Amino acid sequence: MDEANITLRVEARMVGKKRPLDAPWQVMLSPDLLSPDEDSRQVLRLRDLIAALVRSEVQTFQSRQQERRVLHILSAQEIDEAVLMGKISMGGDDERAPVAVDEDEAVRVALQGFTDGIYLVFIDGKPYRELDAPVQVHQKSSLLFIRLVALVGG
């Protein structure tokens, strides 16, 4: 992995569903995620990658919460697009208190979910089964999370 920030394409799917859970999204990774191994080489472990992604998603969630609290003036085009989506929102109407999310707890839950087999991780098509496995990512890497679902009655 080079010293520049790396942007990964991330996708989440669920076993048994044809469509992804969400549209693929981009996540930027900082080079400070690397940690030295026994031979002083820089290594990115799967657990560090998952933790970085979870922290990024928590920060994105918190930003969306803040954005909803701001009143926006919409253009005619934005109104027309919102009509097509079925909801016009100018923001500023979210009276609920922002949900506090503990990043460390979110990371712990995500890592435990991987350990418990709730989801699988593929990087550039290669499956990873161990949290401490070193991973190789580059600018064109794609990360796929596959959520596993127990069968009904079994």
mmCIF file of C-alpha atoms in Angstrom:
data_model
loop_
_atom_site.group_PDB
_atom_site.id
_atom_site.type_symbol
_atom_site.label_atom_id
_atom_site.label_comp_id
_atom_site.label_asym_id
_atom_site.label_seq_id
_atom_site.Cartn_x
_atom_site.Cartn_y
_atom_site.Cartn_z
ATOM 1 C CA MET A 1 0.000 0.000 0.000
ATOM 2 C CA ASP A 2 1.458 3.372 -0.903
ATOM 3 C CA GLU A 3 1.662 6.370 1.441
ATOM 4 C CA ALA A 4 -1.196 8.340 -0.148
ATOM 5 C CA ASN A 5 -4.809 8.127 0.907
ATOM 6 C CA ILE A 6 -6.600 5.204 -0.717
ATOM 7 C CA THR A 7 -10.233 5.351 -1.778
ATOM 8 C CA LEU A 8 -12.017 1.998 -1.659
ATOM 9 C CA ARG A 9 -15.256 1.067 -3.357
ATOM 10 C CA VAL A 10 -17.461 -0.576 -0.739
ATOM 11 C CA GLU A 11 -20.566 -2.654 -1.339
ATOM 12 C CA ALA A 12 -22.872 -4.562 0.998
ATOM 13 C CA ARG A 13 -25.029 -7.485 -0.045
ATOM 14 C CA MET A 14 -27.231 -9.986 1.730
ATOM 15 C CA VAL A 15 -27.403 -13.679 0.905
ATOM 16 C CA GLY A 16 -30.678 -14.396 -0.898
ATOM 17 C CA LYS A 17 -31.186 -10.835 -2.159
ATOM 18 C CA LYS A 18 -30.553 -9.949 -5.796
ATOM 19 C CA ARG A 19 -29.931 -6.269 -5.220
ATOM 20 C CA PRO A 20 -27.285 -4.735 -2.961
ATOM 21 C CA LEU A 21 -28.412 -3.433 0.441
ATOM 22 C CA ASP A 22 -27.317 0.044 -0.659
ATOM 23 C CA ALA A 23 -25.630 1.612 -3.647
ATOM 24 C CA PRO A 24 -21.859 1.104 -3.592
ATOM 25 C CA TRP A 25 -20.047 3.937 -1.829
ATOM 26 C CA GLN A 26 -16.515 5.259 -1.541
ATOM 27 C CA VAL A 27 -14.441 5.330 1.656
ATOM 28 C CA MET A 28 -11.090 7.059 1.961
ATOM 29 C CA LEU A 29 -8.409 5.316 4.030
ATOM 30 C CA SER A 30 -5.539 7.158 5.624
ATOM 31 C CA PRO A 31 -1.989 5.771 5.382
ATOM 32 C CA ASP A 32 -1.702 5.927 9.187
ATOM 33 C CA LEU A 33 -3.785 2.715 9.335
ATOM 34 C CA LEU A 34 -0.627 0.746 8.642
ATOM 35 C CA SER A 35 1.086 -0.922 11.571
ATOM 36 C CA PRO A 36 4.551 -2.528 11.608
ATOM 37 C CA ASP A 37 4.803 -6.320 11.713
ATOM 38 C CA GLU A 38 7.590 -8.428 13.269
ATOM 39 C CA ASP A 39 9.926 -7.547 10.365
ATOM 40 C CA SER A 40 9.127 -3.802 10.600
ATOM 41 C CA ARG A 41 7.137 -3.958 7.345
ATOM 42 C CA GLN A 42 3.985 -1.866 7.134
ATOM 43 C CA VAL A 43 0.865 -4.066 7.236
ATOM 44 C CA LEU A 44 -2.860 -3.395 7.161
ATOM 45 C CA ARG A 45 -4.833 -6.001 9.090
ATOM 46 C CA LEU A 46 -8.459 -6.839 8.332
ATOM 47 C CA ARG A 47 -9.500 -5.748 11.853
ATOM 48 C CA ASP A 48 -7.967 -2.299 11.261
ATOM 49 C CA LEU A 49 -9.679 -1.996 7.889
ATOM 50 C CA ILE A 50 -13.087 -2.914 9.350
ATOM 51 C CA ALA A 51 -12.546 -0.517 12.272
ATOM 52 C CA ALA A 52 -11.637 2.321 9.891
ATOM 53 C CA LEU A 53 -14.725 1.671 7.774
ATOM 54 C CA VAL A 54 -17.009 1.584 10.817
ATOM 55 C CA ARG A 55 -15.547 4.825 12.169
ATOM 56 C CA SER A 56 -15.991 6.459 8.765
ATOM 57 C CA GLU A 57 -19.625 5.331 8.599
ATOM 58 C CA VAL A 58 -20.326 6.596 12.140
ATOM 59 C CA GLN A 59 -18.889 10.004 11.215
ATOM 60 C CA THR A 60 -20.959 10.060 8.010
ATOM 61 C CA PHE A 61 -24.096 9.177 10.001
ATOM 62 C CA GLN A 62 -23.423 11.971 12.485
ATOM 63 C CA SER A 63 -22.883 14.450 9.640
ATOM 64 C CA ARG A 64 -26.223 13.446 8.080
ATOM 65 C CA GLN A 65 -27.938 13.982 11.434
ATOM 66 C CA GLN A 66 -26.501 17.495 11.652
ATOM 67 C CA GLU A 67 -27.375 18.248 8.018
ATOM 68 C CA ARG A 68 -31.037 17.320 8.623
ATOM 69 C CA ARG A 69 -31.270 19.951 11.333
ATOM 70 C CA VAL A 70 -30.347 22.778 8.934
ATOM 71 C CA LEU A 71 -33.066 24.501 6.903
ATOM 72 C CA HIS A 72 -32.321 24.430 3.141
ATOM 73 C CA ILE A 73 -33.732 26.578 0.363
ATOM 74 C CA LEU A 74 -34.593 24.278 -2.535
ATOM 75 C CA SER A 75 -34.398 25.177 -6.207
ATOM 76 C CA ALA A 76 -37.252 24.312 -8.571
ATOM 77 C CA GLN A 77 -35.148 21.444 -9.946
ATOM 78 C CA GLU A 78 -34.473 20.053 -6.430
ATOM 79 C CA ILE A 79 -38.205 20.198 -5.676
ATOM 80 C CA ASP A 80 -39.019 18.368 -8.920
ATOM 81 C CA GLU A 81 -36.422 15.689 -8.123
ATOM 82 C CA ALA A 82 -37.772 15.323 -4.572
ATOM 83 C CA VAL A 83 -41.319 14.908 -5.940
ATOM 84 C CA LEU A 84 -40.086 12.007 -8.069
ATOM 85 C CA MET A 85 -38.547 10.426 -4.946
ATOM 86 C CA GLY A 86 -41.829 10.862 -3.065
ATOM 87 C CA LYS A 87 -40.699 13.270 -0.341
ATOM 88 C CA ILE A 88 -39.813 16.923 -0.262
ATOM 89 C CA SER A 89 -37.757 17.920 2.751
ATOM 90 C CA MET A 90 -36.120 21.244 3.403
ATOM 91 C CA GLY A 91 -34.568 20.033 6.636
ATOM 92 C CA GLY A 92 -34.796 21.961 9.873
ATOM 93 C CA ASP A 93 -37.797 19.937 10.973
ATOM 94 C CA ASP A 94 -36.001 17.158 12.808
ATOM 95 C CA GLU A 95 -36.909 17.905 16.406
ATOM 96 C CA ARG A 96 -35.523 14.632 17.665
ATOM 97 C CA ALA A 97 -32.250 14.794 19.508
ATOM 98 C CA PRO A 98 -29.324 13.438 17.488
ATOM 99 C CA VAL A 99 -28.618 9.795 18.233
ATOM 100 C CA ALA A 100 -25.328 9.429 20.064
ATOM 101 C CA VAL A 101 -23.186 6.653 18.612
ATOM 102 C CA ASP A 102 -20.165 5.314 20.472
ATOM 103 C CA GLU A 103 -17.560 4.670 17.758
ATOM 104 C CA ASP A 104 -15.602 2.227 19.905
ATOM 105 C CA GLU A 105 -18.741 0.208 20.671
ATOM 106 C CA ALA A 106 -19.725 0.208 16.987
ATOM 107 C CA VAL A 107 -16.266 -1.128 16.077
ATOM 108 C CA ARG A 108 -16.498 -3.784 18.806
ATOM 109 C CA VAL A 109 -19.911 -4.933 17.533
ATOM 110 C CA ALA A 110 -18.692 -5.039 13.920
ATOM 111 C CA LEU A 111 -15.616 -7.089 14.813
ATOM 112 C CA GLN A 112 -17.713 -9.442 16.958
ATOM 113 C CA GLY A 113 -20.165 -9.829 14.058
ATOM 114 C CA PHE A 114 -17.311 -10.909 11.792
ATOM 115 C CA THR A 115 -15.996 -13.342 14.417
ATOM 116 C CA ASP A 116 -19.516 -14.759 14.888
ATOM 117 C CA GLY A 117 -19.932 -15.290 11.146
ATOM 118 C CA ILE A 118 -22.685 -12.706 10.671
ATOM 119 C CA TYR A 119 -20.952 -11.396 7.554
ATOM 120 C CA LEU A 120 -18.116 -12.238 5.177
ATOM 121 C CA VAL A 121 -15.511 -9.865 3.756
ATOM 122 C CA PHE A 122 -14.080 -10.020 0.226
ATOM 123 C CA ILE A 123 -11.365 -7.666 -0.991
ATOM 124 C CA ASP A 124 -10.886 -7.676 -4.747
ATOM 125 C CA GLY A 125 -12.774 -10.976 -4.861
ATOM 126 C CA LYS A 126 -10.569 -12.685 -2.272
ATOM 127 C CA PRO A 127 -12.319 -13.915 0.908
ATOM 128 C CA TYR A 128 -10.833 -13.080 4.307
ATOM 129 C CA ARG A 129 -11.567 -15.289 7.293
ATOM 130 C CA GLU A 130 -9.224 -13.983 10.015
ATOM 131 C CA LEU A 131 -9.323 -10.537 11.639
ATOM 132 C CA ASP A 132 -5.546 -10.432 11.975
ATOM 133 C CA ALA A 133 -4.939 -11.436 8.362
ATOM 134 C CA PRO A 134 -2.902 -8.877 6.430
ATOM 135 C CA VAL A 135 -4.821 -7.318 3.560
ATOM 136 C CA GLN A 136 -3.628 -5.668 0.384
ATOM 137 C CA VAL A 137 -5.603 -2.701 -0.890
ATOM 138 C CA HIS A 138 -4.891 -0.177 -3.619
ATOM 139 C CA GLN A 139 -6.707 2.686 -5.353
ATOM 140 C CA LYS A 140 -8.880 0.386 -7.453
ATOM 141 C CA SER A 141 -9.690 -2.089 -4.668
ATOM 142 C CA SER A 142 -13.263 -3.058 -3.982
ATOM 143 C CA LEU A 143 -14.529 -4.310 -0.660
ATOM 144 C CA LEU A 144 -17.616 -6.493 -0.462
ATOM 145 C CA PHE A 145 -19.483 -7.298 2.739
ATOM 146 C CA ILE A 146 -21.906 -10.204 2.486
ATOM 147 C CA ARG A 147 -24.380 -10.471 5.333
ATOM 148 C CA LEU A 148 -25.419 -14.029 6.063
ATOM 149 C CA VAL A 149 -28.974 -14.817 7.124
ATOM 150 C CA ALA A 150 -30.034 -17.947 9.002
ATOM 151 C CA LEU A 151 -32.594 -20.102 7.207
ATOM 152 C CA VAL A 152 -36.098 -20.135 8.673
ATOM 153 C CA GLY A 153 -36.649 -23.253 10.772
ATOM 154 C CA GLY A 154 -33.046 -24.352 10.529
#
